[in-house]
Short mmCIF file of the C-alpha atoms (twelve columns), coordinates in Angstrom:
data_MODEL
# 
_entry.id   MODEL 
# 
loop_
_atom_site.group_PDB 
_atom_site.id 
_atom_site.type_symbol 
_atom_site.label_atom_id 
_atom_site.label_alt_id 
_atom_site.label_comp_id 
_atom_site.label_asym_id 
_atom_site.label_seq_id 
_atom_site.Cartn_x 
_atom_site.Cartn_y 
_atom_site.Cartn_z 
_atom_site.pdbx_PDB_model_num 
ATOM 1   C CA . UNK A 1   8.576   -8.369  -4.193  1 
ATOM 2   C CA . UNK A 2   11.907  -9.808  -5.198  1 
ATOM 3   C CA . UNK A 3   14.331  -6.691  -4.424  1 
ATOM 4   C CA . UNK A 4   12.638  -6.552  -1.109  1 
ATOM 5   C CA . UNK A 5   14.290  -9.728  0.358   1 
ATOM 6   C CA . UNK A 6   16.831  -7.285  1.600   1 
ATOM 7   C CA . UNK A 7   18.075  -3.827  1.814   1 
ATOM 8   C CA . UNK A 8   21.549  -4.080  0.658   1 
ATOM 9   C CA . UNK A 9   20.168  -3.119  -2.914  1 
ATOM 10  C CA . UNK A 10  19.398  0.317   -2.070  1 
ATOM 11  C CA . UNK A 11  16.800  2.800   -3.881  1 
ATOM 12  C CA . UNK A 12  18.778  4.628   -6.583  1 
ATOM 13  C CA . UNK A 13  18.849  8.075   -5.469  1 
ATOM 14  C CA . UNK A 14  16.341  9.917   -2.545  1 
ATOM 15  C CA . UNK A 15  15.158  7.451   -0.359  1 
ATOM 16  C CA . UNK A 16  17.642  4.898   0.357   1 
ATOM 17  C CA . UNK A 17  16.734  4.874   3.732   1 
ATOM 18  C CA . UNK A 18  13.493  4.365   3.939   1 
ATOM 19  C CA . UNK A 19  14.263  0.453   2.458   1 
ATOM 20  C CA . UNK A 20  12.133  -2.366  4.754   1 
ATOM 21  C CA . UNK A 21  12.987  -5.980  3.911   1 
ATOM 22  C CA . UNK A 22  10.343  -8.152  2.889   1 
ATOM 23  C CA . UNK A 23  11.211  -9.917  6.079   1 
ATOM 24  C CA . UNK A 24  10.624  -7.153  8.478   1 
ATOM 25  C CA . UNK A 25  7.213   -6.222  6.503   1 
ATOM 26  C CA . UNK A 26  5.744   -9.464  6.780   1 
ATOM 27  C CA . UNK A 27  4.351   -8.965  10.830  1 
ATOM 28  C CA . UNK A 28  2.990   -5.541  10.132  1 
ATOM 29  C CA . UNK A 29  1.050   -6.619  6.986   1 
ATOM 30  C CA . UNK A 30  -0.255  -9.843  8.134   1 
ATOM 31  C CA . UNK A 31  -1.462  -7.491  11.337  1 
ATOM 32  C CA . UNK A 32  -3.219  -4.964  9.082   1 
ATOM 33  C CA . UNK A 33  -4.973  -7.435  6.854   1 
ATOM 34  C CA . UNK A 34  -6.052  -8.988  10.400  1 
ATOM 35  C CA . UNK A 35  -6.897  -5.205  11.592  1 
ATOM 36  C CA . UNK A 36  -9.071  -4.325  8.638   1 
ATOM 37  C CA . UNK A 37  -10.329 -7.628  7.987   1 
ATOM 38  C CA . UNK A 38  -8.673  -8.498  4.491   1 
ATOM 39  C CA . UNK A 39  -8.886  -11.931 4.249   1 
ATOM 40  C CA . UNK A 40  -8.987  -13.663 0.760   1 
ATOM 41  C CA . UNK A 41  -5.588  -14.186 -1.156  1 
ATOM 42  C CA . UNK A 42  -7.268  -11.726 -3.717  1 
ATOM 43  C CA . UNK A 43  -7.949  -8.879  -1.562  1 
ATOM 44  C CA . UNK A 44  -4.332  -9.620  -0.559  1 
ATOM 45  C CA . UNK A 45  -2.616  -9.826  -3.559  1 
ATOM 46  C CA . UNK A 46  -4.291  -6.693  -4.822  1 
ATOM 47  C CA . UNK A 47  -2.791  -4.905  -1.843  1 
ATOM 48  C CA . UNK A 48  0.761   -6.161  -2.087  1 
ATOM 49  C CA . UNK A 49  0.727   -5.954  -6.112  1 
ATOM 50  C CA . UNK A 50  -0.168  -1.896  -5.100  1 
ATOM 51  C CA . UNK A 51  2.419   -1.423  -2.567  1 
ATOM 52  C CA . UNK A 52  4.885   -2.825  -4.524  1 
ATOM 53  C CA . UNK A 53  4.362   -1.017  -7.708  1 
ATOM 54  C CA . UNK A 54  4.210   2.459   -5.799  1 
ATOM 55  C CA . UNK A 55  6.891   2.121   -3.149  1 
ATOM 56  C CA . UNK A 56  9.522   0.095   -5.773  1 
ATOM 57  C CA . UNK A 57  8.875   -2.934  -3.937  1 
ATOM 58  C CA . UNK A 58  9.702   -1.267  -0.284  1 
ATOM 59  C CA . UNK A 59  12.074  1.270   -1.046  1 
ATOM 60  C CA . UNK A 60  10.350  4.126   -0.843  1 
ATOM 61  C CA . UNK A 61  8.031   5.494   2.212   1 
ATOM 62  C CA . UNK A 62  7.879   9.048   0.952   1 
ATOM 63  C CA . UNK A 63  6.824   10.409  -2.649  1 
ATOM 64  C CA . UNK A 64  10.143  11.436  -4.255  1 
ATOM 65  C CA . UNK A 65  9.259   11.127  -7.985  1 
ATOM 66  C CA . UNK A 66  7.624   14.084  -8.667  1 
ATOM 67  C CA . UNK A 67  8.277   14.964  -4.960  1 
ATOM 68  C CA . UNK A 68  4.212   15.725  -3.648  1 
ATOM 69  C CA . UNK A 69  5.123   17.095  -0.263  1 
ATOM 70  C CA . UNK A 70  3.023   14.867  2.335   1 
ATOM 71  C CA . UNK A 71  2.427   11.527  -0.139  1 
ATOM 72  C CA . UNK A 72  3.279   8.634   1.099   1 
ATOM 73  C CA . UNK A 73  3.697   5.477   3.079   1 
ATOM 74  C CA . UNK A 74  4.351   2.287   1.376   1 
ATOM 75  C CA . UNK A 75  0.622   2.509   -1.237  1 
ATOM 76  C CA . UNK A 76  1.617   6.046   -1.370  1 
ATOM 77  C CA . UNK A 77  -0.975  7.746   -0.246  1 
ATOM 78  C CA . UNK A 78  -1.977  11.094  -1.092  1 
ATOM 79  C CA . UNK A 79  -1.871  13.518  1.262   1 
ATOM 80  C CA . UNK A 80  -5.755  14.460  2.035   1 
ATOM 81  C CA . UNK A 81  -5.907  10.467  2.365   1 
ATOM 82  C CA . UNK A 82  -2.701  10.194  4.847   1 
ATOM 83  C CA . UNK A 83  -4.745  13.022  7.142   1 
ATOM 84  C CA . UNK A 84  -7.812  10.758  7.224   1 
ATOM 85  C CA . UNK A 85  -5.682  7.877   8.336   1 
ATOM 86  C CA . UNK A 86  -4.187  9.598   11.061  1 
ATOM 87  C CA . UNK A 87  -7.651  10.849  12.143  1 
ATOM 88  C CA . UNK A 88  -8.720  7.417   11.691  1 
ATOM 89  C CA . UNK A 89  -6.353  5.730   14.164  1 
ATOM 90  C CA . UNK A 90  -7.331  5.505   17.351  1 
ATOM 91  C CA . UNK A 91  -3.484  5.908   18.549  1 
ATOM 92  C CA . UNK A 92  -2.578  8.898   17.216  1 
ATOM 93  C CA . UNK A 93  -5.906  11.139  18.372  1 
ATOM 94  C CA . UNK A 94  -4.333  14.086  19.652  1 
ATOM 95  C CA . UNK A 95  -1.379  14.309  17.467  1 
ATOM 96  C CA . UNK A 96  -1.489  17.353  15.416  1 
ATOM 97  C CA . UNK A 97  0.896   18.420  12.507  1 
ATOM 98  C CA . UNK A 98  0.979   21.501  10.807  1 
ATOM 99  C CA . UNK A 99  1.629   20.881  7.811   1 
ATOM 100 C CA . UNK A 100 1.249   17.680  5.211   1 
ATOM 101 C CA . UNK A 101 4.953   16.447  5.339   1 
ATOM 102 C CA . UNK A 102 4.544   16.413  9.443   1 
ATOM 103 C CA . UNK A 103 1.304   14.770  9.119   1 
ATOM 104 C CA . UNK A 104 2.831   12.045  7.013   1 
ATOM 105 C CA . UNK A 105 5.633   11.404  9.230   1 
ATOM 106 C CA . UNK A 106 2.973   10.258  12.046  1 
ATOM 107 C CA . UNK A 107 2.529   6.878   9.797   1 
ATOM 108 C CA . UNK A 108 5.863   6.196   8.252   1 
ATOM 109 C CA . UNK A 109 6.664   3.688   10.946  1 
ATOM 110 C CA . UNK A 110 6.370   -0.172  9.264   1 
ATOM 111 C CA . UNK A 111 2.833   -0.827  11.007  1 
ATOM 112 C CA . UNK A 112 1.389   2.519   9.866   1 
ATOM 113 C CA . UNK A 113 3.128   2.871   6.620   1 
ATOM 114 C CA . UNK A 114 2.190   -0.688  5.740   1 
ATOM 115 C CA . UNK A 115 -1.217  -0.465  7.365   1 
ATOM 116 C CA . UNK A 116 -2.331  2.002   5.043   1 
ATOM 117 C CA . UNK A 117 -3.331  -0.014  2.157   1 
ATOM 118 C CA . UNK A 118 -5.592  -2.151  3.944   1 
ATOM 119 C CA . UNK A 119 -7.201  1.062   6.082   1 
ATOM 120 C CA . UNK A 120 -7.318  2.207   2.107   1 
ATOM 121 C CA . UNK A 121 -9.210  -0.518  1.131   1 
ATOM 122 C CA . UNK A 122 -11.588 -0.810  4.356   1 
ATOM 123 C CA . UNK A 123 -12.566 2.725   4.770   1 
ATOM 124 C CA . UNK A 124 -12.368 3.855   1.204   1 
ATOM 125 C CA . UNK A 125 -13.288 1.281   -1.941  1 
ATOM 126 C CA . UNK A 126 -16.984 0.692   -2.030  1 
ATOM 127 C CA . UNK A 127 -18.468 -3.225  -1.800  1 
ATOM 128 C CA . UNK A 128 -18.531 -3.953  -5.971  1 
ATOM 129 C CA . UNK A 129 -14.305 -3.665  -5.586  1 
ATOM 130 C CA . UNK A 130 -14.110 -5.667  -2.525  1 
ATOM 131 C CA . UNK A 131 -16.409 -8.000  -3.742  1 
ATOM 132 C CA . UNK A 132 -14.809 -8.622  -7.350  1 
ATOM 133 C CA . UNK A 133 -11.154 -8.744  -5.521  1 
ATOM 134 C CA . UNK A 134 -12.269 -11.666 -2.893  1 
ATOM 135 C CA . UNK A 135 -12.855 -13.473 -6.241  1 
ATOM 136 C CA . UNK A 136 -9.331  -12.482 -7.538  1 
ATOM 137 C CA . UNK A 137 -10.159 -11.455 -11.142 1 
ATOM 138 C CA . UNK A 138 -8.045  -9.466  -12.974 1 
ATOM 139 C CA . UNK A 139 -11.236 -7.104  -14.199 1 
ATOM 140 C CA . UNK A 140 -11.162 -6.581  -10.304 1 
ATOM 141 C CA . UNK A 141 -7.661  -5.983  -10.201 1 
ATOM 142 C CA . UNK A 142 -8.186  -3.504  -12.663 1 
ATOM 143 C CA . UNK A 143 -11.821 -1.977  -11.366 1 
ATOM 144 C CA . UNK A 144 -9.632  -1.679  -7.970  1 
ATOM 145 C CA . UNK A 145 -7.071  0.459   -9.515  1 
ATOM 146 C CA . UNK A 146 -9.139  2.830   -11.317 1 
ATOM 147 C CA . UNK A 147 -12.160 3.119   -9.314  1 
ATOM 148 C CA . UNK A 148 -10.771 3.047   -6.268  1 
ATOM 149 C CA . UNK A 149 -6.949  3.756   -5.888  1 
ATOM 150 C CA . UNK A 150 -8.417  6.369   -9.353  1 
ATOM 151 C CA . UNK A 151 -4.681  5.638   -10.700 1 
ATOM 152 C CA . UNK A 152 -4.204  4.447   -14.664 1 
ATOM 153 C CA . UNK A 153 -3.301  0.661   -15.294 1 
ATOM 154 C CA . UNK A 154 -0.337  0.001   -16.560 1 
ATOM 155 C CA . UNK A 155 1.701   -3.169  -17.806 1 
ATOM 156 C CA . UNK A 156 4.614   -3.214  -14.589 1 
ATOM 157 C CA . UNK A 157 0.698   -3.087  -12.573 1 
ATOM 158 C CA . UNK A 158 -0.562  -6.007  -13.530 1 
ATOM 159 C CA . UNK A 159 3.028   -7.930  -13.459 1 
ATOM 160 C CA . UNK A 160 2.886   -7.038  -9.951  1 
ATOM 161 C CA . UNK A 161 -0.441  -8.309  -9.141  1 
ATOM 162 C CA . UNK A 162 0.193   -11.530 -11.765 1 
ATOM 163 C CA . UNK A 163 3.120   -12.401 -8.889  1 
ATOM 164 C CA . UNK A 164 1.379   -11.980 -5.679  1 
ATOM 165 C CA . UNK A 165 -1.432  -13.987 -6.943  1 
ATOM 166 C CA . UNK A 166 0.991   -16.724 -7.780  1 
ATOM 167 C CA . UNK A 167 2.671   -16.121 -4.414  1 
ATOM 168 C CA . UNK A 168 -0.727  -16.619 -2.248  1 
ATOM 169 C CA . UNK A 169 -2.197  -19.410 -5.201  1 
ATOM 170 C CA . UNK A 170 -4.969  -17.192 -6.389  1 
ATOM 171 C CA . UNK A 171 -6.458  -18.800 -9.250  1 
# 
């Protein structure tokens, strides 16, 4: 993520707070792939590629582009997926929103909001993904995108993923 060394390149317009460095991301990610047991440099690099592509590489926590009220955190989650994640953390039983935007702001701390694509991946992408992705192939990549993120491949995608295989020497 090279515009995430730093936040003194803000997001151009809505959002420019919500900017986490690749430096201050690094602790909660490394926890969350612990937490939910992703552990090969593909499953990794398919994770990073996807929060990079969707939050501008970690400029945006909340959906501003077309604006979905309650999507977000840094995969951007929809919002029927951000109310499972709070359900499914054990920290936040109890807490009760009324509304999506409220639920979403339960997880938009860094070890929630970047916790959510590996929860993502855990709870929600079926054993063929997983599988494929601890081998690192791009047809995974790909497979992982569409059948399980069910999002549309596009060039600035696989660019994304390209780099953070290169980054964690996935061959």
């Amino acid at each position: 993520m090279p515009t995430a060394k730093d936040c003194n390149t803000p997001a151009p317009s809505a959002g420019s707070d919500e900017c986490i460095s690749a430096s201050d991301a690094v602790k909660p990610l490394v926890d969350s792939f612990h937490k939910y047991s992703v552990s090969t440099g593909g499953e990794q690099a398919a994770l990073l590629s996807w929060m990079a592509f969707e939050s501008n590489e970690l400029k945006y926590n909340i959906n501003h582009f077309p604006g979905t009220p309650g999507q977000g955190t840094r995969c951007m989650l929809s919002p029927s997926f951000v109310s499972k994640y709070v359900a499914a953390l054990p920290e936040l039983k109890g807490k009760t929103a009324s509304d999506p935007a409220s639920t979403l702001k339960l997880v938009l701390d860094p070890e929630h909001s970047l916790g959510s694509a590996a929860w993502f991946y855990s709870s929600q992408c079926d054993d063929s993904v997983k599988t494929g992705l601890q081998q690192g192939s791009d047809q995974a990549f790909q497979d992982f995108m569409t059948k399980c993120v069910s999002t549309t491949m596009v060039d600035k995608r696989m660019q994304y993923w390209n780099a953070a295989k290169k980054a964690l020497s996935v061959q």
